[in-house]
Coordinates of C-alpha atoms and ligand atoms in Angstrom, one line a residue:
X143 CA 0.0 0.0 0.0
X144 CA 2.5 2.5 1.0
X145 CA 4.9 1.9 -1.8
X146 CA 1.8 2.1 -4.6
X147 CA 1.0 5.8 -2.4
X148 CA 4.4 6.8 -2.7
X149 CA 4.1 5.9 -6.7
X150 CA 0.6 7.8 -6.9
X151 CA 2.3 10.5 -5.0
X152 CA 5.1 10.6 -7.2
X153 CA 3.2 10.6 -10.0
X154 CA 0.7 13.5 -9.1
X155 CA 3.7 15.8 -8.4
X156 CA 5.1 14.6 -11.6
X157 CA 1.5 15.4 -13.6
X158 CA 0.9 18.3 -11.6
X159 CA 4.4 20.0 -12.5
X160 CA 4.2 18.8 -16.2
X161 CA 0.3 20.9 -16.2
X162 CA 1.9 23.7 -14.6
X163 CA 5.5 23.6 -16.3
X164 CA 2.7 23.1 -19.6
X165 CA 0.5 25.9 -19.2
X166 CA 3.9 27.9 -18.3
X167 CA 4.8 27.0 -21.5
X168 CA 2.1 27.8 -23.2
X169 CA 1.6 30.9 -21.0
X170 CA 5.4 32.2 -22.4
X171 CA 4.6 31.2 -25.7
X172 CA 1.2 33.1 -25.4
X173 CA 3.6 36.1 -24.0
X174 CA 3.2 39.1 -26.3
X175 CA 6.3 42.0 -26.0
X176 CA 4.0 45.6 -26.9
X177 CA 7.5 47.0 -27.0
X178 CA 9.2 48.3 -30.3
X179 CA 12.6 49.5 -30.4
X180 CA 13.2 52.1 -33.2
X181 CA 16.1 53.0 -34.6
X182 CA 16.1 56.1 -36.8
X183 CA 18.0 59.5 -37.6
X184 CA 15.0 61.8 -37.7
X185 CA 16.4 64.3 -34.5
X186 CA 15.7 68.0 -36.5
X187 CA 12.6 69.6 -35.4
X188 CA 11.1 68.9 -38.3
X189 CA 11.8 65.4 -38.7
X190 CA 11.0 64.9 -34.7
X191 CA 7.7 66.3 -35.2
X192 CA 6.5 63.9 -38.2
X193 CA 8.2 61.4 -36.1
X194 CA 5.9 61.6 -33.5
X195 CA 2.5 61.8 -35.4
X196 CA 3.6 57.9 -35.9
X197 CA 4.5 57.3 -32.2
X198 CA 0.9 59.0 -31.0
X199 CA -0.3 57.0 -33.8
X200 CA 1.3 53.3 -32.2
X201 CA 1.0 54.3 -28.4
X202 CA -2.9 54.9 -29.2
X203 CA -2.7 50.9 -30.9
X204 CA -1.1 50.1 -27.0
X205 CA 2.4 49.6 -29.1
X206 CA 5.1 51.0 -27.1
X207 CA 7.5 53.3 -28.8
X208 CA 11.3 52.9 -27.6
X209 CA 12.9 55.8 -29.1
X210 CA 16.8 54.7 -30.5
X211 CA 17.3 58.0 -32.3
X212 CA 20.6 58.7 -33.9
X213 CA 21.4 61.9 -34.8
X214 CA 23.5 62.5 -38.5
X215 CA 21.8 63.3 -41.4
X216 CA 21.4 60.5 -44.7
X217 CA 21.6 57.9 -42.0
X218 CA 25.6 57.3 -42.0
X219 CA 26.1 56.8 -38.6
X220 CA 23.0 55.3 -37.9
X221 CA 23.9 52.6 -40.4
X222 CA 27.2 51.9 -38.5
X223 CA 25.6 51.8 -35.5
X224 CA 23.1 49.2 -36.7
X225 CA 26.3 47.1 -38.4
X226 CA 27.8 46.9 -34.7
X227 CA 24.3 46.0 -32.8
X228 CA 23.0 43.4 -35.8
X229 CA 26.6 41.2 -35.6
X230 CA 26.4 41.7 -31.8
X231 CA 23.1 40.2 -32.0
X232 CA 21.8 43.3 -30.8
X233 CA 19.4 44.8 -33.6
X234 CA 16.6 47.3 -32.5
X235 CA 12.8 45.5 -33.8
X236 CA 12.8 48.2 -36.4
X237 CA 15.2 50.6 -38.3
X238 CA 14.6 53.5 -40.6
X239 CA 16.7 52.3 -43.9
X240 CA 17.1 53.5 -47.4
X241 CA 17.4 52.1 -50.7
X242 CA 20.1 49.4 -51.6
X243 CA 21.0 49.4 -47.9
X244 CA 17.9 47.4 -47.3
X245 CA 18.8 44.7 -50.1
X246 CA 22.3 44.7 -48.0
X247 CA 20.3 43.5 -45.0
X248 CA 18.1 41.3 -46.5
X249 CA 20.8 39.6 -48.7
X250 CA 22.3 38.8 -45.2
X251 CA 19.2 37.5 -43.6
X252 CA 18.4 40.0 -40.9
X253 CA 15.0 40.9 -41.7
X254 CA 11.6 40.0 -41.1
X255 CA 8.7 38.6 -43.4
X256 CA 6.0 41.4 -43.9
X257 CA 4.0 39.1 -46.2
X258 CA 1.0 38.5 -44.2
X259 CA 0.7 42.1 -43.1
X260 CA 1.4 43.5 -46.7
X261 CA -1.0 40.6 -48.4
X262 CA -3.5 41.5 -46.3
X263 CA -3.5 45.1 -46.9
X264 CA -3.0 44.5 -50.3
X265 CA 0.5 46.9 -50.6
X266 CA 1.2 45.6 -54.1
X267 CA -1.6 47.2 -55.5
X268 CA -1.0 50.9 -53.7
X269 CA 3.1 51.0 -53.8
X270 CA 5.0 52.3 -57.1
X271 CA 7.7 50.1 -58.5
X272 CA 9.9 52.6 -58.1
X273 CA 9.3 51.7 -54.1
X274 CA 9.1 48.4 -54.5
X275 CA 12.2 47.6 -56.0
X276 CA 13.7 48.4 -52.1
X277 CA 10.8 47.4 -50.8
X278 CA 10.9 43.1 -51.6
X279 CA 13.8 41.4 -51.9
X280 CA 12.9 37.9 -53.9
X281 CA 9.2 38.2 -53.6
X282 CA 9.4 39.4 -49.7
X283 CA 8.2 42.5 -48.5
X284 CA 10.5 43.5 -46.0
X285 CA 10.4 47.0 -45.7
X286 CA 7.3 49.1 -45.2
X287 CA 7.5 52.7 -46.9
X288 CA 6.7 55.8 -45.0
X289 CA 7.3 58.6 -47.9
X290 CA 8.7 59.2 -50.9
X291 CA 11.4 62.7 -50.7
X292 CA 13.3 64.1 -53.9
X293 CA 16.6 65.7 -53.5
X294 CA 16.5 68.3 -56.7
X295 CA 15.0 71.4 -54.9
X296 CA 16.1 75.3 -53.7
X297 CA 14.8 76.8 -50.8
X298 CA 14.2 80.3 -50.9
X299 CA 13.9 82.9 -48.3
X300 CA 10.9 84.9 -50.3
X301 CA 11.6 88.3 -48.6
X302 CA 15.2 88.4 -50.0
X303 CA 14.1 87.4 -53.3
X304 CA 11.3 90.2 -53.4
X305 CA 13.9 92.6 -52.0
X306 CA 16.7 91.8 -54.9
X307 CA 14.0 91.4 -57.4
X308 CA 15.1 87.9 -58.0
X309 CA 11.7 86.5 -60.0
X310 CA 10.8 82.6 -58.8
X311 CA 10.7 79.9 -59.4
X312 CA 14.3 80.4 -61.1
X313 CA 14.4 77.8 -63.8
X314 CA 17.7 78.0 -65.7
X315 CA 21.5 77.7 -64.1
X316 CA 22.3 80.9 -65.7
X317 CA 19.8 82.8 -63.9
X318 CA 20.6 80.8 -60.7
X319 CA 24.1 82.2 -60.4
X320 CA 22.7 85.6 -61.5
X321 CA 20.6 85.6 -58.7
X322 CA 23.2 84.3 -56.4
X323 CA 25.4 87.3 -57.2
X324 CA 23.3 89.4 -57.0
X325 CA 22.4 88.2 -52.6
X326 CA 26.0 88.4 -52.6
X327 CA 26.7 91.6 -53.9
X328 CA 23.9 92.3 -51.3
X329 CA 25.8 91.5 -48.1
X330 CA 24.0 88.4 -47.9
X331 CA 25.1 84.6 -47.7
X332 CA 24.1 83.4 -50.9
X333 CA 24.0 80.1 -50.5
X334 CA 23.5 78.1 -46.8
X335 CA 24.7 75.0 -46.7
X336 CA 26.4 72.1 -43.9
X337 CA 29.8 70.8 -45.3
X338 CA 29.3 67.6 -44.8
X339 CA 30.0 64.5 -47.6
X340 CA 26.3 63.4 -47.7
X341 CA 25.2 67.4 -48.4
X342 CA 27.7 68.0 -50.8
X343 CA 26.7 64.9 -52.6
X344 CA 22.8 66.0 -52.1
X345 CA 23.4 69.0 -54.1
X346 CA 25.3 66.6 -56.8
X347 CA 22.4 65.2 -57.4
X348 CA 20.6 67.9 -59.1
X349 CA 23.7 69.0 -60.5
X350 CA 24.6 66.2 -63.0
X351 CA 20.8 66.6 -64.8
X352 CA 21.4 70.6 -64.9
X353 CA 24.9 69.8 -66.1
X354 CA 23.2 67.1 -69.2
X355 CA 20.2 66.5 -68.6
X356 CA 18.1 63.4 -66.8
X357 CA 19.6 60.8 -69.2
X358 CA 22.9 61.8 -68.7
X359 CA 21.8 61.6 -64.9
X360 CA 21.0 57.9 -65.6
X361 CA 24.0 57.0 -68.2
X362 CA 26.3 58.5 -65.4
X363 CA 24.7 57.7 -61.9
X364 CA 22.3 54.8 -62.4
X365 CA 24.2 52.9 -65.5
X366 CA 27.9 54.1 -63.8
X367 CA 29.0 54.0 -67.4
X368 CA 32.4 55.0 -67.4
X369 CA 32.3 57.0 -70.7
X370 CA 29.8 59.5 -69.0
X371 CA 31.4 59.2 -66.0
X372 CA 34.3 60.5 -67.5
X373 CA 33.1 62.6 -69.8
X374 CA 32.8 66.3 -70.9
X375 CA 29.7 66.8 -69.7
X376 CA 31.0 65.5 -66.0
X377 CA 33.8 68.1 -66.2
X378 CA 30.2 70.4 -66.4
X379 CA 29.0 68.9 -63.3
X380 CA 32.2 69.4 -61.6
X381 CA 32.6 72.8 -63.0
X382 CA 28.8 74.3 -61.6
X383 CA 30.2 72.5 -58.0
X384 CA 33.2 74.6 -58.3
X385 CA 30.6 77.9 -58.9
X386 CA 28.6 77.3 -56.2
X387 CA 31.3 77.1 -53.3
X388 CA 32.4 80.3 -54.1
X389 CA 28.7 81.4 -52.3
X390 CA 29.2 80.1 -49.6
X391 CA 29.8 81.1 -46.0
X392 CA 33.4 80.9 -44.4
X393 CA 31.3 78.4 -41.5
X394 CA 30.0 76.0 -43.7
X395 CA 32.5 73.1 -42.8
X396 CA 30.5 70.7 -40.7
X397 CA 27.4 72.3 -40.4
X398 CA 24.3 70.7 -40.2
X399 CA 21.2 70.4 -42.8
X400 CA 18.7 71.9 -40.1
X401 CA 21.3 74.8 -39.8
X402 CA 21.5 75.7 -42.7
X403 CA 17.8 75.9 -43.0
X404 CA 17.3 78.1 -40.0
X405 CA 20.0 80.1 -42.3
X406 CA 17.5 80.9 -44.7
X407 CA 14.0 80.7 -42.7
X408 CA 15.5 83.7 -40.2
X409 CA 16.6 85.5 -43.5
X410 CA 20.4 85.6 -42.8
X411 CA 20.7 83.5 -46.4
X412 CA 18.8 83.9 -49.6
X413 CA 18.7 79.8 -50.7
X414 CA 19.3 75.8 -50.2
X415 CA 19.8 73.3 -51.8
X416 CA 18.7 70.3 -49.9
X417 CA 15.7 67.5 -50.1
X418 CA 12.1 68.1 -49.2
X419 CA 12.3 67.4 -46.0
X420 CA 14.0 70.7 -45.6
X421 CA 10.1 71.6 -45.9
X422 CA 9.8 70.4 -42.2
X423 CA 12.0 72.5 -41.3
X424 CA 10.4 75.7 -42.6
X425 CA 6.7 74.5 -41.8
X426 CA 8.4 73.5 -38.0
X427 CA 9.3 77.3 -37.5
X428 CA 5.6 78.1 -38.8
X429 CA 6.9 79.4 -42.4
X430 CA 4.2 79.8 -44.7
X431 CA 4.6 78.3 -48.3
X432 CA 4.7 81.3 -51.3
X433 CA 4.2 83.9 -48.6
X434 CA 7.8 83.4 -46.4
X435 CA 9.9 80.7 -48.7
X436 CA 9.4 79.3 -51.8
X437 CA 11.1 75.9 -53.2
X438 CA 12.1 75.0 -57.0
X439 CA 13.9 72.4 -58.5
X440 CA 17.4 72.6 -58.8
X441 CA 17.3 75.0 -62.1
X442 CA 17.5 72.8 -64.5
X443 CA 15.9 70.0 -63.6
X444 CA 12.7 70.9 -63.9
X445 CA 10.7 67.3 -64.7
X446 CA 12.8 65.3 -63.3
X447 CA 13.2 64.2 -59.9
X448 CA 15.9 62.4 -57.6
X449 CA 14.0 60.5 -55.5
X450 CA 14.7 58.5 -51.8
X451 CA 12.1 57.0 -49.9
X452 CA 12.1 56.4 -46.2
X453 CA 11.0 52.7 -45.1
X454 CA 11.2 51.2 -41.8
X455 CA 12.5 47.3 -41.8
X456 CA 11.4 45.2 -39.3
X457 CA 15.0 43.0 -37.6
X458 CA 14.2 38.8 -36.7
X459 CA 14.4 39.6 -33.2
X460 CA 12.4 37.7 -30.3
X461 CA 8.7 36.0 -31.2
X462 CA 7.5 37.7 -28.3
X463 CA 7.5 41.0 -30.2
X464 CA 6.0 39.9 -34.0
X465 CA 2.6 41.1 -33.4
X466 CA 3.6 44.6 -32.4
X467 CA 6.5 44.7 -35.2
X468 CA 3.2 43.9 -37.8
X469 CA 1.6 46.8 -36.1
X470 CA 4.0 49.0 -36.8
X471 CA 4.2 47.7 -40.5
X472 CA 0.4 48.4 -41.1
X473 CA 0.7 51.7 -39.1
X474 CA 3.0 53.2 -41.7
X475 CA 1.2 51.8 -44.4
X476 CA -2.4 53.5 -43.2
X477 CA -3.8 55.9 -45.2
X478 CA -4.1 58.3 -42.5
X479 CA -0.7 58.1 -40.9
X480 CA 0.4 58.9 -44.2
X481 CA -1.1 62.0 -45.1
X482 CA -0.4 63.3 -41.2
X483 CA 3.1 61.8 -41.4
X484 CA 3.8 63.3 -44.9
X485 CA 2.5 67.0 -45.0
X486 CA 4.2 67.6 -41.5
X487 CA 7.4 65.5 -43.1
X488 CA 7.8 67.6 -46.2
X489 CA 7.9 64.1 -48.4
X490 CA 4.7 63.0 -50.3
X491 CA 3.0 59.6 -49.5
X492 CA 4.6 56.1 -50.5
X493 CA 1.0 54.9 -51.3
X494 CA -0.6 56.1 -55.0
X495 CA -4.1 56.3 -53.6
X496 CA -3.9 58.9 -51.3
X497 CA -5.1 62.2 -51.7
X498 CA -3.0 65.6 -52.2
X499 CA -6.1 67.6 -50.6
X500 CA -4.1 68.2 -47.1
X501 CA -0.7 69.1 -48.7
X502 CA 1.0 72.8 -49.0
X503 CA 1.3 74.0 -52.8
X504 CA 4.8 72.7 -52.2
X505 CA 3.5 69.3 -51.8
X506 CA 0.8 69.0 -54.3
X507 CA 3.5 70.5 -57.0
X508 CA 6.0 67.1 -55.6
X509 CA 3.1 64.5 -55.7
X510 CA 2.5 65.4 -59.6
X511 CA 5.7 65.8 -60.2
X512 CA 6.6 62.8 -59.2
X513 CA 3.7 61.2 -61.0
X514 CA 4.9 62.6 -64.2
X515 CA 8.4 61.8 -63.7
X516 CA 7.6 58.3 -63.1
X517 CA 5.0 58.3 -66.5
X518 CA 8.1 60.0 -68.6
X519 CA 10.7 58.0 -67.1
X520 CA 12.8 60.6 -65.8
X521 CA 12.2 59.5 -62.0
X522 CA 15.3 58.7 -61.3
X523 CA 16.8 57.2 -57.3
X524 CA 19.0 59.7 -55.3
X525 CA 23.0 58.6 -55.7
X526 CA 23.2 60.7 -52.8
X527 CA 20.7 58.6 -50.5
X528 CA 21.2 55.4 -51.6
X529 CA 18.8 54.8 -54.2
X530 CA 20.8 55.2 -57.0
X531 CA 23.6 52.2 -56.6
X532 CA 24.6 50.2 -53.7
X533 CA 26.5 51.5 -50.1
X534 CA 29.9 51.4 -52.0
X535 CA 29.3 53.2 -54.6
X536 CA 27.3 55.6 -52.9
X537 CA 30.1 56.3 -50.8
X538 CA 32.8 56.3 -53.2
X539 CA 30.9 59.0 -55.6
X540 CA 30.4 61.1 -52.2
X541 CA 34.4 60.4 -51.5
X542 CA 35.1 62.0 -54.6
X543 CA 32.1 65.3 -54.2
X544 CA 33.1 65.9 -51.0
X545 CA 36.8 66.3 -51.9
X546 CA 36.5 68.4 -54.9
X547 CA 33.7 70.2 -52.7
X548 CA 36.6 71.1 -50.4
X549 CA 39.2 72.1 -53.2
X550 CA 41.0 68.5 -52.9
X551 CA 40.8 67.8 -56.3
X552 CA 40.6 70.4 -59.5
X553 CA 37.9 70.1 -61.8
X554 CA 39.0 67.7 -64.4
X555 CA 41.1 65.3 -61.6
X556 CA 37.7 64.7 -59.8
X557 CA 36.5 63.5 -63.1
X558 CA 39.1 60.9 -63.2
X559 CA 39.1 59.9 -59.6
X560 CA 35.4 59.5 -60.3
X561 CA 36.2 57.0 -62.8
X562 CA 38.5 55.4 -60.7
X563 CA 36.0 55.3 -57.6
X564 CA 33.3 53.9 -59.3
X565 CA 34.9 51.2 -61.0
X566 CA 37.2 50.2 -57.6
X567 CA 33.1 50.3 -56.0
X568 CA 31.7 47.7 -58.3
Ligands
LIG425 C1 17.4 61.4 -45.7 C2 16.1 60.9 -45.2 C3 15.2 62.0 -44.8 C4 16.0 63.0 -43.8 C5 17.3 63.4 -44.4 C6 18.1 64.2 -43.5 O1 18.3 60.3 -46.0 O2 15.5 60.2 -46.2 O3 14.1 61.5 -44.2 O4 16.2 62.3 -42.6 O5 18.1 62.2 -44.7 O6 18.6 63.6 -42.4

């Protein structure tokens, strides 16, 4: 009797453990993590305030929001932050990415299937190739896109220009550097800008289509054929880079973006050249559109646009935290976080089927524009954030901007050490 108690006893302790070490189990595989790290580079006041129409938009879902901000505009430093973390097994749930950089990361295997979330919604049907072509990486989705920015625009502080007489939108070069002599004969900076490699190569951008034109834009910076890479038309390019330094102020070295749009919004300098989000900026400080700044593109460049699109990719971390990274997924993708996200952002919506009824003058002229571009083919991807060729040659074709930029290399040597860079890239 005792023995078969002992047994029975045994054997209850052994049930009851394996019920509760069960429903333990279960329990932690039921466990659901609300909490999404983000990691992201969006620290100007502009870019903080679009940022947080999508954290209000989460935190009201019950999604926490664990800010990993880091600060450096065109996401360099965030990237090398996010190298470290990933091979240290680190990586945030979700990271703002751009471009090639998230083929990088999903030829290595980091990132999460969006499938469900993105069949569900149906993205395919609302998200241009154009987007798409970062977006899925061998049939995945595994990006989500927020926006879609351009790089070819001028800020203008509209006083100034009203002041000097300087007509705009100014649509040819030759009139740009009229009108920039004529703020500089003024007293006035010219031209604000932040010396840093990824600005320089911003203004690059718009620079090779003024200096031949959107195919030679695409021969040069999307084809990297060498013959346009080297050519005449290059030495151009090279030549209008040369021109614009000389408007600068001595304290450009280092500045950053923001900066250099407070420069022009508080009417100490008469233009930018920087991406639409520099549009944040201005609407941040409660500039109105036509009345205190006006924007053009890059003179020209009109009808074509340099495009890079912000999308958040979501990193194979923990189970626990799937559902909330799929929230976050289908938050950026709603309709409505993308028109509040966007007109505060100064970018225009990744989706087609939103409408422009909310957005400045500024905006509406970038959604059509960027509908037309895309029709004529002269929507091109930003070399200068990533959309243009992958990390390497990115960098190397900013390497060799940024030098020349800085009075490294003469005119016609940073043709051929553009040559050289590209092909040493590839
Ligand atoms: C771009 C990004 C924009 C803005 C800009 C300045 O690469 O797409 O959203 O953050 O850098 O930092």
């Amino acid at each position: 009797m005792k023995k078969s108690l002992v047994i029975m006893l045994v054997l209850v302790l052994v049930t009851s453990f394996s019920l509760y070490a069960g429903g333990k189990t279960e329990e932690a595989a039921m466990e659901v993590d609300n909490s999404v790290e983000v990691l992201h580079w969006w620290t100007s006041g502009g870019e903080a305030a679009a940022l947080n129409v999508l954290k209000e938009d989460l935190e009201a879902k019950g999604i926490e929001w664990i800010d990993s901000p880091l600060a450096g505009g065109g996401g360099e430093q965030a990237m090398t932050v996010l190298r470290t973390r990933a091979t240290a097994n680190d990586a945030p749930a979700a990271a703002q990415m751009l471009g090639f950089d998230i083929i990088d990361w999903a030829e290595l295997g980091f990132l999460a299937n969006l499938n469900d979330v993105a069949e569900k919604e149906n993205w395919d049907a609302v998200i241009p190739d154009a987007l798409k072509k970062f977006s899925k990486y061998n049939g995945v989705w595994i990006a989500a896109p927020v926006n879609v920015h351009s790089t070819n625009w001028v800020w203008a502080n509209k006083k100034i220009c009203d002041e000097l007489g300087i007509a705009t939108p100014i649509t040819s070069w030759v009139d740009y550097i009229t009108a920039l002599d004529k703020v500089q004969a003024s007293g006035r900076i010219a031209l604000a800008h932040g010396g840093q490699a990824w600005q320089d190569a911003t203004i690059f951008d718009g620079v090779v289509i003024a200096a031949g034109g959107p195919e030679f834009y695409k021969a040069s910076m999307i084809d990297l054929d060498p013959t346009a890479l080297g050519s005449d038309t290059m030495l151009k390019a090279f030549g209008m880079m040369t021109q614009l330094r000389g408007y600068l102020d001595p304290n450009f070295s280092g500045r950053d973006w923001n900066l250099a749009s407070a420069m022009v919004i508080e009417g100490q300098a008469a233009f930018q050249m920087m991406g639409d989000w520099a549009k944040g900026e201005f609407l941040n400080a409660g500039q109105v559109p036509g009345t205190d700044f006006v924007a053009f593109r890059t003179p020209g460049t009109q009808g074509t646009v340099t495009f890079n699109a912000d999308q958040f990719v979501m990193f194979k971390v923990d189970e626990s935290k799937r559902a909330a990274q799929e929230m976050l997924a289908s938050a950026i993708l709603s309709p409505s976080f993308q028109v509040a996200f966007n007109t505060v952002k100064g970018s225009v919506p990744a989706r087609t089927d939103v409408s422009d009824a909310e957005f400045t003058i500024i905006g509406k002229a970038g959604m059509k524009e960027l509908a037309e571009a895309n029709k004529n083919g002269t929507l091109f991807g930003s070399m200068a954030h990533g959309h243009a060729a992958p990390a390497a040659v990115k960098n190397a074709v900013m390497d060799v901007v940024t030098s020349h930029f800085n009075g490294q290399y003469g005119d016609a040597e940073a043709v051929e050490k553009l040559v050289q860079a590209v092909a040493n890239a590839q």
